[in-house]
Amino acid sequence: VVPQQNNWDIPYINSWDELEIVTWNVKQFPINSTTIVDVEEIISDLLPDIINFQEVSNLEEKIILAEMLPSYEFIFPEEDGWFGLDIAFRRDCINLIDYSLLFESYGYEFAWRYPISANFVWSCGNSFIEFEMINVHFKCCDDGFNRRLVASEILSSYINDQTNNNI
């Protein structure tokens, strides 16, 4: 992975024997004309295994970013629309099993940003981990506290059910 620019000295976080996951609210991506190359440089410098994006809303710009990062595969749920909950994962160590949107009957509670559940297998040498990851973005303002509280309860119940059923 070679960035198109090198404006910052960002520490490399990747370790071949560990799983690195980043969550990143890119706030109304792209917010200006340099956002795409800035984001591409940061990802290229950090080289995390998985990135959970929030607020990446422009499909054309998402595709440009994905083309700039060929070492990553991107999940752009078509149903997501404006709010841009997306996932990128490294092709060399992560395999996607499947993904889906969760809690579609709770649009208000999740501020119409339906969480993405993705099932992955991370592997490195003889080590591997099969896991479910959820990308979620909660309502921030206005009546956000109550909506976050209810959304958290829904999410907690889901996680407890999955754990209790060994899923």
Coordinates of N, CA, C and O in Angstrom, one line a residue:
V1 N 0.9 -1.2 0.0 CA 0.0 0.0 0.0 C 0.9 1.2 0.0 O 1.7 1.4 0.9
V2 N 0.8 2.0 -1.0 CA 1.6 3.2 -1.2 C 0.7 4.4 -1.4 O 0.0 4.5 -2.4
P3 N 0.7 5.4 -0.4 CA -0.2 6.5 -0.5 C 0.3 7.5 -1.6 O 1.4 7.5 -2.0
Q4 N -0.7 8.2 -2.2 CA -0.4 9.2 -3.2 C 0.3 10.4 -2.7 O 0.9 11.2 -3.4
Q5 N 0.2 10.6 -1.4 CA 0.9 11.8 -0.8 C 1.5 11.3 0.5 O 1.1 10.2 1.0
N6 N 2.4 12.1 1.1 CA 3.0 11.7 2.4 C 3.2 13.0 3.2 O 4.3 13.4 3.4
N7 N 2.0 13.5 3.7 CA 2.1 14.8 4.4 C 2.3 14.6 5.9 O 2.6 15.6 6.6
W8 N 2.0 13.4 6.4 CA 2.1 13.3 7.9 C 3.0 12.1 8.2 O 3.1 11.1 7.5
D9 N 3.5 12.1 9.5 CA 4.3 11.0 10.0 C 3.3 10.3 11.0 O 3.3 10.5 12.2
I10 N 2.6 9.3 10.4 CA 1.6 8.6 11.2 C 2.2 7.2 11.6 O 2.7 6.5 10.7
P11 N 2.1 6.9 12.8 CA 2.7 5.6 13.2 C 1.9 4.4 12.6 O 0.7 4.4 12.6
Y12 N 2.7 3.4 12.2 CA 2.2 2.2 11.6 C 1.7 1.3 12.8 O 2.4 1.1 13.8
I13 N 0.4 0.8 12.7 CA -0.1 0.1 13.9 C -0.2 -1.4 13.6 O -0.5 -2.2 14.5
N14 N 0.0 -1.8 12.3 CA -0.3 -3.2 12.0 C 0.7 -4.2 12.6 O 1.9 -3.9 12.5
S15 N 0.3 -5.3 13.1 CA 1.1 -6.3 13.6 C 0.5 -7.6 13.0 O -0.6 -7.9 13.0
W16 N 1.4 -8.4 12.3 CA 0.9 -9.6 11.6 C 0.3 -10.6 12.5 O -0.5 -11.4 12.0
D17 N 0.6 -10.6 13.8 CA 0.0 -11.6 14.6 C -1.2 -11.1 15.5 O -1.6 -11.7 16.5
E18 N -1.7 -9.9 15.2 CA -2.8 -9.3 15.9 C -3.8 -8.8 14.9 O -3.5 -8.4 13.8
L19 N -5.0 -8.7 15.4 CA -6.1 -8.1 14.6 C -6.3 -6.6 15.0 O -6.5 -6.3 16.1
E20 N -6.2 -5.7 14.0 CA -6.4 -4.3 14.3 C -7.6 -3.8 13.6 O -7.8 -3.9 12.4
I21 N -8.5 -3.2 14.4 CA -9.8 -2.7 13.9 C -9.9 -1.2 14.2 O -9.6 -0.9 15.4
V22 N -10.2 -0.4 13.2 CA -10.3 1.0 13.4 C -11.8 1.4 13.2 O -12.4 0.9 12.2
T23 N -12.3 2.3 14.0 CA -13.6 2.9 13.7 C -13.4 4.4 13.5 O -12.7 5.0 14.2
W24 N -14.0 4.9 12.4 CA -13.7 6.3 12.0 C -14.9 7.0 11.5 O -15.4 6.6 10.4
N25 N -15.4 8.0 12.2 CA -16.4 8.9 11.7 C -15.7 10.0 10.9 O -15.1 10.9 11.4
V26 N -15.8 9.9 9.6 CA -15.1 10.7 8.7 C -15.9 12.0 8.4 O -15.5 12.9 7.7
K27 N -17.0 12.2 9.1 CA -17.9 13.4 9.1 C -18.1 14.0 7.7 O -17.3 14.8 7.2
Q28 N -19.2 13.6 7.1 CA -19.7 14.1 5.8 C -18.6 13.9 4.7 O -18.4 14.9 3.9
F29 N -18.0 12.8 4.6 CA -17.0 12.5 3.6 C -17.6 12.7 2.2 O -18.6 12.2 1.9
P30 N -16.8 13.3 1.3 CA -15.6 14.1 1.6 C -16.0 15.6 1.9 O -16.8 16.2 1.2
I31 N -15.4 16.1 2.9 CA -15.8 17.4 3.4 C -15.1 18.5 2.6 O -15.5 19.7 2.6
N32 N -13.9 18.2 2.0 CA -13.3 19.2 1.1 C -12.5 18.4 0.0 O -12.6 17.2 -0.1
S33 N -11.8 19.2 -0.9 CA -11.2 18.6 -2.0 C -10.0 17.7 -1.7 O -9.6 16.9 -2.6
T34 N -9.4 17.8 -0.5 CA -8.3 16.9 -0.2 C -8.7 15.7 0.7 O -7.8 14.9 1.0
T35 N -9.9 15.6 1.0 CA -10.3 14.6 2.0 C -10.0 13.2 1.5 O -9.5 12.3 2.2
I36 N -10.2 12.9 0.2 CA -10.0 11.5 -0.3 C -8.5 11.1 -0.2 O -8.2 10.1 0.4
V37 N -7.6 12.0 -0.6 CA -6.2 11.6 -0.5 C -5.7 11.7 0.9 O -4.8 10.9 1.3
D38 N -6.3 12.5 1.7 CA -5.9 12.5 3.2 C -6.3 11.2 3.8 O -5.5 10.6 4.6
V39 N -7.5 10.8 3.6 CA -8.0 9.5 4.2 C -7.2 8.3 3.6 O -6.8 7.4 4.4
E40 N -6.9 8.3 2.3 CA -6.1 7.3 1.7 C -4.7 7.2 2.4 O -4.2 6.2 2.7
E41 N -4.1 8.4 2.6 CA -2.7 8.4 3.3 C -2.8 7.8 4.7 O -1.9 7.0 5.1
I42 N -3.8 8.3 5.5 CA -3.9 7.8 6.8 C -4.1 6.3 6.9 O -3.4 5.6 7.7
I43 N -5.0 5.7 6.0 CA -5.2 4.3 6.0 C -3.9 3.6 5.6 O -3.5 2.6 6.1
S44 N -3.2 4.1 4.5 CA -2.0 3.5 4.1 C -0.9 3.5 5.1 O -0.1 2.6 5.2
D45 N -0.8 4.6 5.9 CA 0.2 4.6 7.0 C -0.2 3.7 8.2 O 0.7 3.0 8.7
L46 N -1.4 3.7 8.6 CA -1.8 2.8 9.7 C -1.9 1.4 9.3 O -1.6 0.5 10.1
L47 N -2.4 1.1 8.2 CA -2.6 -0.3 7.6 C -3.4 -1.2 8.6 O -3.0 -2.3 8.8
P48 N -4.6 -0.7 9.1 CA -5.4 -1.6 9.9 C -6.0 -2.8 9.1 O -6.1 -2.7 7.9
D49 N -6.4 -3.8 9.8 CA -7.0 -5.0 9.1 C -8.4 -4.6 8.7 O -8.9 -5.1 7.6
I50 N -9.2 -3.9 9.5 CA -10.5 -3.6 9.2 C -10.8 -2.1 9.6 O -10.3 -1.6 10.7
I51 N -11.6 -1.4 8.8 CA -12.0 0.0 9.1 C -13.5 0.0 9.1 O -14.1 -0.3 8.0
N52 N -14.1 0.5 10.1 CA -15.5 0.8 10.2 C -15.7 2.3 9.9 O -15.3 3.1 10.8
F53 N -16.3 2.7 8.8 CA -16.5 4.1 8.5 C -17.9 4.5 8.9 O -18.9 3.7 8.7
Q54 N -18.1 5.7 9.3 CA -19.3 6.4 9.5 C -19.3 7.7 8.7 O -18.3 8.4 8.7
E55 N -20.5 8.1 8.2 CA -20.7 9.4 7.5 C -19.9 9.5 6.2 O -19.4 10.5 5.8
V56 N -19.7 8.4 5.5 CA -19.1 8.4 4.2 C -20.3 8.2 3.2 O -20.7 7.1 2.9
S57 N -20.8 9.4 2.7 CA -22.1 9.4 2.1 C -22.1 9.5 0.6 O -23.0 9.1 -0.1
N58 N -21.0 9.9 -0.1 CA -21.0 10.1 -1.5 C -20.5 8.9 -2.2 O -19.3 8.5 -2.1
L59 N -21.4 8.1 -2.9 CA -21.0 6.9 -3.5 C -19.9 7.0 -4.5 O -18.9 6.2 -4.5
E60 N -19.9 8.0 -5.3 CA -18.8 8.2 -6.3 C -17.5 8.4 -5.6 O -16.5 7.8 -6.0
E61 N -17.4 9.2 -4.5 CA -16.2 9.4 -3.8 C -15.8 8.1 -3.1 O -14.6 7.9 -2.9
K62 N -16.7 7.3 -2.6 CA -16.4 6.1 -1.9 C -15.7 5.2 -2.9 O -14.7 4.5 -2.6
I63 N -16.2 5.1 -4.1 CA -15.6 4.2 -5.1 C -14.2 4.7 -5.5 O -13.3 3.9 -5.6
I64 N -14.0 6.0 -5.6 CA -12.6 6.5 -5.8 C -11.7 6.1 -4.7 O -10.6 5.6 -5.0
L65 N -12.1 6.2 -3.4 CA -11.3 5.8 -2.3 C -11.0 4.3 -2.4 O -9.8 3.9 -2.2
A66 N -12.0 3.5 -2.7 CA -11.8 2.1 -2.8 C -10.8 1.8 -3.9 O -9.9 0.9 -3.8
E67 N -10.8 2.5 -5.0 CA -9.9 2.2 -6.1 C -8.5 2.7 -5.7 O -7.5 2.1 -6.2
M68 N -8.3 3.6 -4.8 CA -7.0 4.1 -4.4 C -6.4 3.1 -3.4 O -5.2 3.2 -3.1
L69 N -7.2 2.2 -2.8 CA -6.8 1.3 -1.8 C -7.1 -0.2 -2.3 O -7.9 -0.9 -1.7
P70 N -6.4 -0.6 -3.3 CA -6.7 -2.0 -3.9 C -6.4 -3.1 -2.9 O -6.9 -4.2 -3.2
S71 N -5.6 -2.9 -1.9 CA -5.4 -4.0 -0.9 C -6.6 -4.2 0.0 O -6.6 -5.1 0.8
Y72 N -7.6 -3.3 -0.1 CA -8.8 -3.4 0.7 C -10.0 -3.7 -0.1 O -10.1 -3.3 -1.2
E73 N -10.9 -4.5 0.5 CA -12.2 -4.7 -0.1 C -13.2 -3.9 0.7 O -13.1 -3.8 1.9
F74 N -14.2 -3.3 0.0 CA -15.1 -2.4 0.7 C -16.5 -3.0 0.6 O -16.9 -3.6 -0.3
I75 N -17.3 -2.8 1.7 CA -18.7 -3.1 1.8 C -19.4 -1.8 1.8 O -19.3 -1.0 2.7
F76 N -20.2 -1.5 0.7 CA -21.1 -0.4 0.6 C -22.5 -0.9 0.5 O -23.0 -1.1 -0.5
P77 N -23.2 -1.0 1.7 CA -24.6 -1.5 1.6 C -25.5 -0.5 0.8 O -25.5 0.7 1.1
E78 N -26.1 -1.0 -0.2 CA -27.0 -0.2 -1.0 C -28.1 0.4 -0.2 O -28.6 1.5 -0.5
E79 N -28.6 -0.3 0.8 CA -29.8 0.2 1.5 C -29.4 1.3 2.5 O -30.3 2.0 3.0
D80 N -28.1 1.6 2.7 CA -27.7 2.6 3.7 C -28.0 4.0 3.3 O -28.3 4.8 4.1
G81 N -27.9 4.4 2.0 CA -28.2 5.7 1.6 C -27.2 6.7 2.1 O -26.0 6.6 2.1
W82 N -27.8 7.8 2.7 CA -27.0 9.0 3.0 C -26.0 8.8 4.1 O -24.9 9.4 4.1
F83 N -26.2 8.0 5.1 CA -25.5 8.0 6.3 C -24.1 7.3 6.3 O -23.3 7.4 7.2
G84 N -23.9 6.5 5.3 CA -22.6 6.0 5.0 C -21.9 5.1 6.1 O -20.8 5.4 6.5
L85 N -22.6 4.1 6.5 CA -21.9 3.1 7.3 C -21.3 2.1 6.4 O -22.0 1.3 5.7
D86 N -20.0 2.1 6.3 CA -19.3 1.2 5.4 C -18.2 0.5 6.1 O -17.8 0.9 7.2
I87 N -17.7 -0.6 5.5 CA -16.6 -1.3 6.1 C -15.5 -1.6 5.0 O -15.9 -1.9 3.9
A88 N -14.3 -1.4 5.4 CA -13.2 -1.8 4.5 C -12.3 -2.9 5.2 O -12.1 -2.7 6.4
F89 N -11.9 -3.9 4.5 CA -11.0 -4.9 5.2 C -9.9 -5.3 4.2 O -10.1 -5.3 3.0
R90 N -8.8 -5.7 4.8 CA -7.6 -6.1 4.0 C -7.9 -7.5 3.4 O -8.3 -8.4 4.0
R91 N -7.6 -7.5 2.1 CA -7.8 -8.7 1.3 C -6.8 -9.9 1.7 O -7.1 -11.0 1.5
D92 N -5.6 -9.5 2.2 CA -4.6 -10.5 2.4 C -4.8 -11.3 3.7 O -4.2 -12.3 3.9
C93 N -5.6 -10.8 4.7 CA -5.7 -11.5 6.0 C -7.1 -11.6 6.5 O -7.4 -12.3 7.5
I94 N -8.1 -11.0 5.8 CA -9.5 -11.1 6.2 C -10.3 -11.6 5.1 O -10.2 -11.2 3.9
N95 N -11.2 -12.6 5.4 CA -12.2 -13.1 4.5 C -13.6 -12.8 5.0 O -13.9 -13.1 6.2
L96 N -14.4 -12.2 4.1 CA -15.8 -11.9 4.5 C -16.6 -13.2 4.2 O -16.6 -13.8 3.2
I97 N -17.4 -13.5 5.3 CA -18.3 -14.6 5.2 C -19.6 -14.1 4.6 O -20.2 -14.6 3.6
D98 N -20.2 -13.1 5.3 CA -21.4 -12.4 4.9 C -21.6 -11.1 5.7 O -20.9 -10.9 6.7
Y99 N -22.6 -10.4 5.3 CA -22.9 -9.2 6.0 C -24.4 -8.9 5.9 O -25.0 -9.3 4.9
S100 N -25.0 -8.1 6.8 CA -26.4 -7.7 6.7 C -26.6 -6.5 7.5 O -25.8 -6.1 8.4
L101 N -27.7 -5.8 7.3 CA -28.1 -4.7 8.1 C -28.9 -5.2 9.3 O -29.7 -6.1 9.1
L102 N -28.7 -4.6 10.4 CA -29.5 -5.0 11.6 C -30.5 -4.0 12.0 O -30.4 -2.8 11.7
F103 N -31.5 -4.4 12.7 CA -32.5 -3.6 13.4 C -33.2 -2.6 12.5 O -33.5 -1.5 12.8
E104 N -33.6 -3.1 11.3 CA -34.3 -2.2 10.3 C -35.7 -1.8 10.8 O -36.2 -0.9 10.2
S105 N -36.2 -2.4 11.8 CA -37.5 -2.0 12.3 C -37.3 -0.9 13.4 O -38.3 -0.5 14.0
Y106 N -36.1 -0.5 13.7 CA -35.8 0.5 14.7 C -35.0 1.6 14.1 O -34.0 2.1 14.6
G107 N -35.6 2.2 13.0 CA -34.9 3.3 12.3 C -34.8 4.5 13.2 O -33.7 5.1 13.2
Y108 N -35.8 4.9 13.9 CA -35.7 6.1 14.7 C -34.7 5.9 15.8 O -33.8 6.8 16.0
E109 N -34.6 4.8 16.5 CA -33.7 4.6 17.6 C -32.2 4.6 17.1 O -31.3 5.1 17.8
F110 N -32.0 4.2 15.9 CA -30.6 4.2 15.3 C -30.4 5.3 14.3 O -29.5 5.3 13.5
A111 N -31.3 6.3 14.4 CA -31.2 7.6 13.6 C -31.1 7.2 12.1 O -30.4 7.9 11.4
W112 N -31.8 6.2 11.7 CA -31.9 5.7 10.3 C -30.5 5.3 9.8 O -30.3 5.3 8.6
R113 N -29.6 5.0 10.7 CA -28.3 4.4 10.4 C -28.3 3.0 10.8 O -27.8 2.7 11.9
Y114 N -28.8 2.1 10.0 CA -28.9 0.7 10.4 C -27.5 0.1 10.6 O -26.7 0.1 9.7
P115 N -27.2 -0.5 11.7 CA -25.9 -1.1 11.9 C -25.6 -2.2 10.9 O -26.5 -2.9 10.5
I116 N -24.4 -2.4 10.6 CA -23.9 -3.4 9.7 C -23.3 -4.5 10.5 O -22.4 -4.2 11.2
S117 N -23.8 -5.7 10.4 CA -23.2 -6.9 11.0 C -22.4 -7.6 9.9 O -22.9 -7.9 8.8
A118 N -21.1 -7.8 10.1 CA -20.3 -8.6 9.2 C -19.6 -9.7 9.9 O -19.1 -9.6 11.0
N119 N -19.6 -10.9 9.2 CA -19.0 -12.0 9.8 C -17.7 -12.3 9.0 O -17.7 -12.3 7.7
F120 N -16.6 -12.3 9.7 CA -15.3 -12.4 9.1 C -14.5 -13.6 9.6 O -14.7 -14.1 10.7
V121 N -13.4 -13.9 8.8 CA -12.4 -14.8 9.3 C -11.1 -14.1 9.1 O -10.7 -13.7 8.0
W122 N -10.3 -13.8 10.2 CA -9.0 -13.2 10.1 C -8.0 -14.4 10.2 O -8.2 -15.3 11.1
S123 N -7.0 -14.4 9.4 CA -6.0 -15.5 9.4 C -4.6 -14.9 9.2 O -4.4 -14.0 8.4
C124 N -3.7 -15.5 9.9 CA -2.3 -15.2 9.8 C -1.5 -16.4 10.1 O -1.5 -16.9 11.3
G125 N -0.8 -17.0 9.1 CA 0.0 -18.2 9.4 C -1.0 -19.3 9.8 O -2.0 -19.6 9.1
N126 N -0.8 -19.9 11.0 CA -1.6 -21.0 11.5 C -2.7 -20.4 12.4 O -3.5 -21.2 12.9
S127 N -2.7 -19.2 12.6 CA -3.7 -18.5 13.5 C -4.9 -18.0 12.7 O -4.7 -17.5 11.6
F128 N -6.1 -18.2 13.3 CA -7.3 -17.6 12.7 C -8.3 -17.3 13.8 O -8.3 -17.9 14.9
I129 N -9.2 -16.4 13.5 CA -10.3 -16.0 14.4 C -11.5 -15.8 13.5 O -11.5 -15.1 12.5
E130 N -12.6 -16.5 13.8 CA -13.9 -16.2 13.1 C -14.7 -15.4 14.1 O -14.8 -15.7 15.3
F131 N -15.2 -14.3 13.6 CA -15.9 -13.3 14.5 C -17.0 -12.5 13.7 O -17.0 -12.4 12.5
E132 N -17.9 -12.0 14.5 CA -18.9 -11.1 14.0 C -18.6 -9.7 14.5 O -18.2 -9.5 15.7
M133 N -18.6 -8.7 13.6 CA -18.3 -7.3 14.0 C -19.5 -6.5 13.6 O -20.2 -6.7 12.6
I134 N -19.9 -5.5 14.4 CA -21.0 -4.6 14.1 C -20.5 -3.2 14.0 O -19.9 -2.7 15.0
N135 N -20.8 -2.5 12.9 CA -20.5 -1.1 12.7 C -21.8 -0.3 13.1 O -22.8 -0.5 12.4
V136 N -21.7 0.5 14.1 CA -22.9 1.2 14.5 C -22.5 2.7 14.7 O -21.4 3.1 15.0
H137 N -23.5 3.6 14.4 CA -23.3 5.0 14.6 C -24.6 5.6 15.2 O -25.7 5.5 14.7
F138 N -24.4 6.1 16.4 CA -25.5 6.6 17.2 C -25.9 8.0 16.9 O -25.0 8.8 16.5
K139 N -27.1 8.4 17.2 CA -27.5 9.8 17.1 C -26.8 10.7 18.1 O -26.6 10.3 19.3
C140 N -26.3 11.8 17.7 CA -25.5 12.6 18.6 C -26.2 13.8 19.3 O -25.9 14.1 20.4
C141 N -27.2 14.4 18.6 CA -27.7 15.7 19.1 C -29.2 15.6 19.4 O -29.8 14.6 19.3
D142 N -29.7 16.8 19.8 CA -31.1 16.9 20.1 C -31.5 15.9 21.2 O -31.1 15.9 22.3
D143 N -32.4 15.0 20.8 CA -32.9 13.9 21.7 C -32.0 12.7 21.6 O -32.4 11.6 21.9
G144 N -30.7 12.9 21.2 CA -29.8 11.9 21.0 C -29.5 11.0 22.2 O -29.4 9.8 22.0
F145 N -29.5 11.5 23.4 CA -29.2 10.6 24.6 C -30.2 9.5 24.7 O -29.9 8.4 24.8
N146 N -31.5 9.9 24.6 CA -32.6 8.8 24.8 C -32.5 7.8 23.6 O -32.7 6.6 23.8
R147 N -32.3 8.3 22.4 CA -32.2 7.4 21.3 C -31.0 6.5 21.4 O -31.0 5.3 21.1
R148 N -29.8 7.0 21.9 CA -28.6 6.2 22.1 C -28.9 5.2 23.1 O -28.4 4.0 23.0
L149 N -29.6 5.6 24.2 CA -29.9 4.6 25.3 C -30.7 3.4 24.8 O -30.3 2.3 25.0
V150 N -31.8 3.7 24.1 CA -32.6 2.7 23.5 C -31.9 1.8 22.5 O -31.9 0.6 22.5
A151 N -31.1 2.5 21.6 CA -30.3 1.7 20.6 C -29.3 0.8 21.3 O -29.1 -0.3 20.9
S152 N -28.7 1.3 22.4 CA -27.7 0.5 23.1 C -28.4 -0.7 23.8 O -27.8 -1.8 23.8
E153 N -29.6 -0.5 24.3 CA -30.3 -1.6 24.9 C -30.6 -2.7 23.8 O -30.5 -3.9 24.0
I154 N -31.0 -2.2 22.6 CA -31.3 -3.2 21.5 C -30.1 -3.9 21.1 O -30.1 -5.1 20.9
L155 N -29.0 -3.2 21.0 CA -27.7 -3.8 20.6 C -27.2 -4.8 21.6 O -26.8 -5.9 21.3
S156 N -27.3 -4.4 22.9 CA -26.9 -5.2 24.0 C -27.7 -6.5 24.0 O -27.2 -7.6 24.2
S157 N -29.0 -6.4 23.8 CA -29.9 -7.6 23.8 C -29.4 -8.5 22.6 O -29.4 -9.8 22.8
Y158 N -29.2 -8.0 21.5 CA -28.7 -8.7 20.3 C -27.4 -9.5 20.6 O -27.3 -10.7 20.4
I159 N -26.4 -8.8 21.2 CA -25.2 -9.4 21.6 C -25.3 -10.5 22.6 O -24.8 -11.6 22.5
N160 N -26.2 -10.2 23.6 CA -26.4 -11.3 24.6 C -27.1 -12.5 24.0 O -26.7 -13.6 24.3
D161 N -28.0 -12.3 23.1 CA -28.7 -13.4 22.4 C -27.7 -14.2 21.6 O -27.7 -15.5 21.6
Q162 N -26.8 -13.5 20.8 CA -25.8 -14.2 20.0 C -24.8 -15.0 20.9 O -24.5 -16.1 20.5
T163 N -24.4 -14.4 22.0 CA -23.5 -15.0 22.9 C -24.1 -16.2 23.6 O -23.5 -17.3 23.6
N164 N -25.3 -16.1 24.0 CA -26.0 -17.2 24.7 C -26.3 -18.3 23.8 O -26.4 -19.5 24.2
N165 N -26.5 -18.1 22.5 CA -26.8 -19.1 21.5 C -25.5 -19.6 20.8 O -25.6 -20.3 19.8
N166 N -24.3 -19.1 21.3 CA -23.0 -19.5 20.6 C -23.0 -19.3 19.1 O -22.5 -20.1 18.4
I167 N -23.6 -18.1 18.7 CA -23.6 -17.8 17.3 C -22.4 -16.9 17.0 O -22.0 -16.0 17.7

